[in-house]
Amino acid sequence: MEGRLPIGVGSEALNDLSRSAESRAPARQDVALGRRAMNVAVLKTKVEQALTENFAAVEDQFPGGAEARKVRDAAIGRFGALGLPNRRVEAWKYTDLRNALKEVLPLSTGDKAPVTGSDVSAALGPLAGIDAQQVVFVNGAYCEDLSTIGSGSAVDVRSLAEALSLPEATALLSAEGRDDDPVLALNAAYATDGAVVHIADEAKLDKPLLLLFVRAGTEPCFTVARNVVSIGKGADVTLIEAFVTLPGASQGGQENAATKISVGDGASVAHVKCTIDALNGTHLANWLVDLGAHATYNGFQFTSGCKLLRNQIGVAFKGENAQIDISGTFLVRGSQHVDTTLVVDHAVPHGTSRELFKGVLEDQGRGVFQGKVIVQPGAQKTDGMQMVRVLMLSPDAEFDSKPELEIYADDVVCGHGSTSAELDEDLLFYCRSRGIPKAQARALLIESFIGEAIEKVERDDVREALAELARQWLAECGSTKRT
Amino acid sequence: MLEIRDLHVKVEGEEREILKGLSLKIPKGEVHAIMGPNGSGKSTLAYVLVGRDGYEVTKGDILWNGESVLEMEPEERAAKGIFLAFQYPIEIPGVAGLTFMRSALNAVRKTRGEAELTTPEFMKLIKEKAHKLNIDMEMLKRPVNVGFSGGEKKRSEILQMEVLEPSLCVMDETDSGLDIDALRIVAEGVNAMRSKDRAMLVITHYQRLLNHIVPDRVHVLADGRIRKSGGANLALELEKSGYAEFQEEAA
Ligand SMILES: Nc1ncnc2c1ncn2[C@@H]1O[C@H](COP(=O)(O)OP(=O)(O)O)[C@@H](O)[C@H]1O
Ligand SMILES: [Mg+2]
């Protein structure tokens, strides 16, 4: 097994370059078809073509020197070979990206539209209450005026655009064994900016570090952010990523975000991602996490935005005795589609992993959860437990769940579960019999349902902000329902 | 005044009638008891009063203060002052008792045109009432009824009743699951709520509770109807003779 296991495309599907949409043949035949197709012109969708061609057109504008350019060229080459994943690719069977993407928006390299601190606070909503060191990106470019980060010995933050001029540039764009993921390949090719963060050994940060990605302007655009975070041994940090839209800005847009994070031995990290932006937009994201020995990593993802969203999370245990909790909540309504795809790779013994995701699906909302836990040969004493629970508020909502355990060691405790249920009528009646109106009773029960996941967030200020975001979402649902 | 007129009820989707022409009047200021064998329809009556789904009223009416409640949603009935202490209180995972009671109280106050209580006001009220019912505040920080013993659930129902101050209190088998001390505490709470502006209906299978909450009238419910009514003494008679008389007639 080389490097991280693929979240993206299965090896057979890798060779699937045939583009006959009606082909329902099993994967093995696709391989043959694909090989044959290699010799003839490969049929690409307009969007795939545009992604490759647009890259060539803007390549000169990307930050970084000749080295970085080589890496970007290689990445777009990979993307060209892979194409956009479709439902016949096992890991994408519930999220057919090729079918869903109908156009490519113009790449934003940051615009100089003046955005003020109070604009940003408005977009952050309850998150604005968190006292954090902020690193702000507007439409894909670092915004120094709005960032409050000071350079100290404990934390070093610079923009990716700046960092790419330094010698380690190639590493910042490398896919690290995930060459087969077209979304990551696009990210490496197109990354315009992002945060490059170093946390010193033993640094204890009182304030969270907030990486804020703001969408501004009335023209929807394509933004690509890449963050690379290294956390020193024994450090203790809270890192928050928030994706927000300014009031009045376009609700469309396409976003590709990746955060690579390496957690040093004995470090303790809380990593929160909050995506509440662009209701009609597309958001494709990756978290790539490497864990040192005795590290503690608590990840949490709050999602209540976007028409089409996929959060891929890959965690690799590199040192023994590390423990992770990756949890989250996804609130889906209208015709939104939210996909969480998680791969936890226990490569070494004595790792502990917990996942709890709670979803609420309203209207024609669709939720997808794919969670794979791999226990490599020799990763004895692994303790893994995964759970996803979904509340279906509408008969038209859909939930697809694919939990997988791949266990190659014998002395392990692993389990997973997945449930979907409707709101309990008896509970609802009990609340109403006490005078709580139906909409409020529903909100109370849903909030408590989500609460079990949100409770996982340890910091009071962050947890409260997320709970408030959930309440706001519920109130909006209730108000559109009361007709 | 609560007035139930010739009430016929069946479970939705079933043919068999559970209540078969039940009539009853409870004026404000009075406490009435309904006694009857298991399965006679006591809880069905209670649920229909508060508007639980799944029951169908095929005939008759329920009037509270002269107004039919049958078309009202459960929360509207609560706003009109109707309250049921459940025979089997429902557990609500994830919702703390305090949060739940506060939501309910504020909702009810709103419909009465009263301002919401501030947090200190609310806490003071709850502490006072919980103390009297021998309920630990820690218990109220836990999710509603989750992990409570039978007796704790019943006391928590009475606490809600005391906090919401309804004008029609219906208590369904509140005595079951209570030991003698708890029974006395609960009865004291209920007796303290007796008032000329309030009607109360105590549903019970046993006479025991009625030693502590002495009713103005006792009704025997058997085979879906009120078969006999009398004063508090009727409960004592039933204690001796049992329900055999009524069940034979029903058979
Ligand atoms: N939801 C229901 N579905 C089916 N049968 C019911 C339902 N509720 C009550 N019944 C039936 O109606 C009868 C009366 O029940 P209930 O009102 O609970 O009696 P009691 O409270 O006097 O013991 C019983 O035969 C019971 O099985
Ligand atoms: Mg009963």
GROMACS .gro file of C-alpha atoms in nm, chain A residues 39-299:
model
  261
   39ASN     CA    1  -0.597   0.482  -2.858
   40VAL     CA    2  -0.877   0.687  -2.998
   41ALA     CA    3  -0.979   1.037  -2.907
   42VAL     CA    4  -1.107   1.045  -2.550
   43LEU     CA    5  -1.445   1.206  -2.530
   44LYS     CA    6  -1.447   1.485  -2.276
   45THR     CA    7  -1.733   1.688  -2.148
   46LYS     CA    8  -1.735   2.058  -2.219
   47VAL     CA    9  -1.661   2.125  -1.855
   48GLU     CA   10  -1.362   1.892  -1.850
   49GLN     CA   11  -1.230   2.054  -2.162
   50ALA     CA   12  -1.284   2.401  -2.023
   51LEU     CA   13  -1.102   2.314  -1.701
   52THR     CA   14  -0.796   2.209  -1.897
   53GLU     CA   15  -0.809   2.491  -2.150
   54ASN     CA   16  -0.879   2.766  -1.898
   55PHE     CA   17  -0.576   2.652  -1.704
   56ALA     CA   18  -0.349   2.710  -2.000
   57ALA     CA   19  -0.499   3.052  -2.050
   58VAL     CA   20  -0.435   3.174  -1.695
   59GLU     CA   21  -0.125   2.974  -1.607
   60ASP     CA   22   0.105   3.275  -1.625
   61GLN     CA   23  -0.090   3.448  -1.352
   62PHE     CA   24  -0.050   3.179  -1.087
   63PRO     CA   25   0.186   3.250  -0.800
   64GLY     CA   26   0.508   3.055  -0.773
   65GLY     CA   27   0.820   3.010  -0.985
   66ALA     CA   28   0.925   2.756  -1.242
   67GLU     CA   29   0.923   2.468  -0.991
   68ALA     CA   30   0.568   2.538  -0.890
   69ARG     CA   31   0.470   2.565  -1.251
   70LYS     CA   32   0.599   2.213  -1.317
   71VAL     CA   33   0.392   2.077  -1.035
   72ARG     CA   34   0.083   2.258  -1.157
   73ASP     CA   35   0.136   2.129  -1.510
   74ALA     CA   36   0.165   1.775  -1.380
   75ALA     CA   37  -0.152   1.820  -1.176
   76ILE     CA   38  -0.360   1.947  -1.466
   77GLY     CA   39  -0.219   1.659  -1.669
   78ARG     CA   40  -0.348   1.417  -1.406
   79PHE     CA   41  -0.683   1.585  -1.410
   80GLY     CA   42  -0.692   1.560  -1.787
   81ALA     CA   43  -0.633   1.187  -1.768
   82LEU     CA   44  -0.880   1.127  -1.486
   83GLY     CA   45  -1.160   1.355  -1.596
   84LEU     CA   46  -1.444   1.442  -1.365
   85PRO     CA   47  -1.563   1.150  -1.155
   86ASN     CA   48  -1.902   1.008  -1.238
   87ARG     CA   49  -2.141   0.764  -1.076
   88ARG     CA   50  -1.969   0.461  -1.225
   89VAL     CA   51  -1.665   0.544  -1.016
   90GLU     CA   52  -1.734   0.359  -0.692
   91ALA     CA   53  -1.627   0.641  -0.459
   92TRP     CA   54  -1.848   0.885  -0.647
   93LYS     CA   55  -2.150   0.671  -0.714
   94TYR     CA   56  -2.384   0.896  -0.517
   95THR     CA   57  -2.228   1.221  -0.637
   96ASP     CA   58  -2.195   1.231  -1.010
   97LEU     CA   59  -1.975   1.530  -1.054
   98ARG     CA   60  -1.944   1.501  -1.427
   99ASN     CA   61  -2.317   1.514  -1.463
  100ALA     CA   62  -2.367   1.788  -1.205
  101LEU     CA   63  -2.112   2.039  -1.334
  102LYS     CA   64  -2.262   2.219  -1.629
  103GLU     CA   65  -2.019   2.507  -1.661
  104VAL     CA   66  -1.690   2.643  -1.535
  105LEU     CA   67  -1.701   2.987  -1.383
  106PRO     CA   68  -1.418   3.232  -1.441
  107LEU     CA   69  -1.129   3.182  -1.199
  108SER     CA   70  -1.100   3.454  -0.942
  109THR     CA   71  -0.753   3.559  -0.845
  110GLY     CA   72  -0.896   3.797  -0.592
  111ASP     CA   73  -1.070   4.116  -0.671
  112LYS     CA   74  -1.007   4.447  -0.519
  113ALA     CA   75  -1.370   4.513  -0.433
  114PRO     CA   76  -1.345   4.688  -0.097
  115VAL     CA   77  -1.462   4.459   0.181
  116THR     CA   78  -1.477   4.598   0.532
  117GLY     CA   79  -1.444   4.434   0.869
  118SER     CA   80  -1.811   4.489   0.939
  119ASP     CA   81  -1.904   4.322   0.609
  120VAL     CA   82  -1.707   4.023   0.723
  121SER     CA   83  -1.870   4.021   1.067
  122ALA     CA   84  -2.212   4.025   0.905
  123ALA     CA   85  -2.120   3.730   0.687
  124LEU     CA   86  -1.979   3.540   0.984
  125GLY     CA   87  -2.300   3.576   1.184
  126PRO     CA   88  -2.267   3.395   1.516
  127LEU     CA   89  -1.908   3.299   1.432
  128ALA     CA   90  -1.813   3.665   1.461
  129GLY     CA   91  -1.841   3.624   1.838
  130ILE     CA   92  -1.539   3.398   1.850
  131ASP     CA   93  -1.231   3.586   1.958
  132ALA     CA   94  -0.983   3.455   1.703
  133GLN     CA   95  -0.675   3.546   1.506
  134GLN     CA   96  -0.814   3.590   1.158
  135VAL     CA   97  -0.658   3.515   0.824
  136VAL     CA   98  -0.894   3.644   0.560
  137PHE     CA   99  -0.922   3.556   0.193
  138VAL     CA  100  -1.163   3.741  -0.032
  139ASN     CA  101  -1.259   3.565  -0.355
  140GLY     CA  102  -0.952   3.348  -0.337
  141ALA     CA  103  -0.686   3.605  -0.246
  142TYR     CA  104  -0.525   3.690   0.086
  143CYS     CA  105  -0.651   4.015   0.231
  144GLU     CA  106  -0.394   4.168   0.460
  145ASP     CA  107  -0.613   4.456   0.577
  146LEU     CA  108  -0.873   4.224   0.728
  147SER     CA  109  -0.629   3.976   0.877
  148THR     CA  110  -0.530   4.014   1.238
  149ILE     CA  111  -0.246   3.774   1.245
  150GLY     CA  112   0.076   3.891   1.396
  151SER     CA  113   0.400   3.714   1.330
  152GLY     CA  114   0.524   3.562   1.651
  153SER     CA  115   0.753   3.280   1.747
  154ALA     CA  116   0.464   3.043   1.819
  155VAL     CA  117   0.274   3.088   1.497
  156ASP     CA  118   0.396   3.164   1.153
  157VAL     CA  119   0.132   3.236   0.893
  158ARG     CA  120   0.191   3.344   0.540
  159SER     CA  121  -0.015   3.334   0.227
  160LEU     CA  122   0.034   3.048  -0.012
  161ALA     CA  123   0.100   3.298  -0.288
  162GLU     CA  124   0.393   3.432  -0.091
  163ALA     CA  125   0.514   3.094   0.028
  164LEU     CA  126   0.522   2.956  -0.325
  165SER     CA  127   0.813   3.184  -0.403
  166LEU     CA  128   1.020   2.994  -0.146
  167PRO     CA  129   1.215   2.672  -0.213
  168GLU     CA  130   0.964   2.436  -0.050
  169ALA     CA  131   0.710   2.537  -0.312
  170THR     CA  132   0.670   2.197  -0.470
  171ALA     CA  133   0.581   2.031  -0.142
  172LEU     CA  134   0.303   2.282  -0.088
  173LEU     CA  135   0.133   2.166  -0.405
  174SER     CA  136   0.206   1.795  -0.387
  175ALA     CA  137  -0.078   1.549  -0.373
  176GLU     CA  138   0.111   1.311  -0.144
  177GLY     CA  139  -0.003   0.977  -0.272
  178ARG     CA  140  -0.344   1.099  -0.372
  179ASP     CA  141  -0.263   1.130  -0.739
  180ASP     CA  142  -0.584   0.962  -0.831
  181ASP     CA  143  -0.817   1.227  -0.699
  182PRO     CA  144  -0.930   1.466  -0.973
  183VAL     CA  145  -1.062   1.722  -0.725
  184LEU     CA  146  -0.725   1.738  -0.552
  185ALA     CA  147  -0.549   1.752  -0.886
  186LEU     CA  148  -0.757   2.056  -0.981
  187ASN     CA  149  -0.678   2.211  -0.647
  188ALA     CA  150  -0.302   2.175  -0.697
  189ALA     CA  151  -0.322   2.306  -1.051
  190TYR     CA  152  -0.543   2.605  -0.981
  191ALA     CA  153  -0.460   2.703  -0.620
  192THR     CA  154  -0.443   3.082  -0.614
  193ASP     CA  155  -0.392   3.131  -0.244
  194GLY     CA  156  -0.446   2.994   0.102
  195ALA     CA  157  -0.275   2.987   0.435
  196VAL     CA  158   0.059   2.828   0.507
  197VAL     CA  159   0.078   2.784   0.881
  198HIS     CA  160   0.355   2.663   1.108
  199ILE     CA  161   0.283   2.614   1.473
  200ALA     CA  162   0.595   2.580   1.683
  201ASP     CA  163   0.663   2.281   1.907
  202GLU     CA  164   0.488   2.311   2.243
  203ALA     CA  165   0.303   2.627   2.140
  204LYS     CA  166  -0.027   2.666   2.322
  205LEU     CA  167  -0.259   2.907   2.143
  206ASP     CA  168  -0.535   3.057   2.356
  207LYS     CA  169  -0.717   3.204   2.061
  208PRO     CA  170  -0.834   2.995   1.771
  209LEU     CA  171  -0.680   3.058   1.433
  210LEU     CA  172  -0.962   3.140   1.194
  211LEU     CA  173  -0.905   3.091   0.822
  212LEU     CA  174  -1.186   3.281   0.664
  213PHE     CA  175  -1.285   3.245   0.301
  214VAL     CA  176  -1.520   3.517   0.194
  215ARG     CA  177  -1.720   3.524  -0.122
  216ALA     CA  178  -1.790   3.878  -0.237
  217GLY     CA  179  -1.929   4.049  -0.546
  218THR     CA  180  -2.233   3.988  -0.755
  219GLU     CA  181  -2.057   3.783  -1.024
  220PRO     CA  182  -2.022   3.416  -0.932
  221CYS     CA  183  -1.667   3.290  -0.973
  222PHE     CA  184  -1.439   2.989  -0.928
  223THR     CA  185  -1.213   3.009  -0.624
  224VAL     CA  186  -0.941   2.766  -0.530
  225ALA     CA  187  -0.781   2.768  -0.188
  226ARG     CA  188  -0.509   2.548  -0.051
  227ASN     CA  189  -0.395   2.550   0.308
  228VAL     CA  190  -0.093   2.373   0.440
  229VAL     CA  191  -0.064   2.349   0.816
  230SER     CA  192   0.207   2.190   1.019
  231ILE     CA  193   0.161   2.162   1.390
  232GLY     CA  194   0.464   2.110   1.607
  233LYS     CA  195   0.517   1.849   1.875
  234GLY     CA  196   0.310   1.900   2.187
  235ALA     CA  197   0.136   2.208   2.050
  236ASP     CA  198  -0.225   2.284   2.137
  237VAL     CA  199  -0.433   2.471   1.880
  238THR     CA  200  -0.780   2.533   1.751
  239LEU     CA  201  -0.802   2.587   1.379
  240ILE     CA  202  -1.127   2.702   1.223
  241GLU     CA  203  -1.204   2.724   0.855
  242ALA     CA  204  -1.513   2.922   0.763
  243PHE     CA  205  -1.658   2.960   0.416
  244VAL     CA  206  -1.904   3.247   0.405
  245THR     CA  207  -2.077   3.477   0.160
  246LEU     CA  208  -2.113   3.850   0.208
  247PRO     CA  209  -2.471   3.973   0.239
  248GLY     CA  210  -2.585   4.071  -0.108
  249ALA     CA  211  -2.310   3.878  -0.287
  250SER     CA  212  -2.382   3.618  -0.552
  251GLN     CA  213  -2.522   3.297  -0.409
  252GLY     CA  214  -2.357   3.102  -0.687
  253GLY     CA  215  -1.994   3.016  -0.729
  254GLN     CA  216  -1.760   2.721  -0.745
  255GLU     CA  217  -1.509   2.648  -0.477
  256ASN     CA  218  -1.231   2.396  -0.448
  257ALA     CA  219  -1.059   2.393  -0.110
  258ALA     CA  220  -0.796   2.168   0.037
  259THR     CA  221  -0.631   2.168   0.375
  260LYS     CA  222  -0.329   1.952   0.441
  261ILE     CA  223  -0.247   1.927   0.806
  262SER     CA  224   0.025   1.736   0.979
  263VAL     CA  225  -0.009   1.694   1.352
  264GLY     CA  226   0.314   1.651   1.545
  265ASP     CA  227   0.371   1.394   1.817
  266GLY     CA  228   0.169   1.465   2.127
  267ALA     CA  229  -0.002   1.769   1.977
  268SER     CA  230  -0.364   1.843   2.043
  269VAL     CA  231  -0.568   1.993   1.763
  270ALA     CA  232  -0.926   2.101   1.726
  271HIS     CA  233  -1.007   2.156   1.360
  272VAL     CA  234  -1.346   2.298   1.269
  273LYS     CA  235  -1.485   2.360   0.925
  274CYS     CA  236  -1.796   2.563   0.881
  275THR     CA  237  -1.948   2.593   0.537
  276ILE     CA  238  -2.245   2.823   0.536
  277ASP     CA  239  -2.194   3.002   0.207
  278ALA     CA  240  -2.325   3.027  -0.146
  279LEU     CA  241  -2.662   2.856  -0.139
  280ASN     CA  242  -2.649   2.786  -0.511
  281GLY     CA  243  -2.280   2.715  -0.527
  282THR     CA  244  -2.061   2.411  -0.559
  283HIS     CA  245  -1.806   2.336  -0.291
  284LEU     CA  246  -1.556   2.053  -0.320
  285ALA     CA  247  -1.314   2.014  -0.037
  286ASN     CA  248  -1.046   1.791   0.102
  287TRP     CA  249  -0.894   1.752   0.442
  288LEU     CA  250  -0.574   1.553   0.444
  289VAL     CA  251  -0.458   1.480   0.795
  290ASP     CA  252  -0.143   1.301   0.913
  291LEU     CA  253  -0.115   1.215   1.278
  292GLY     CA  254   0.197   1.174   1.484
  293ALA     CA  255   0.227   0.950   1.787
  294HIS     CA  256   0.011   1.036   2.089
  295ALA     CA  257  -0.157   1.314   1.892
  296THR     CA  258  -0.515   1.414   1.960
  297TYR     CA  259  -0.715   1.542   1.670
  298ASN     CA  260  -1.076   1.654   1.700
  299GLY     CA  261  -1.226   1.748   1.366
   0.00000   0.00000   0.00000
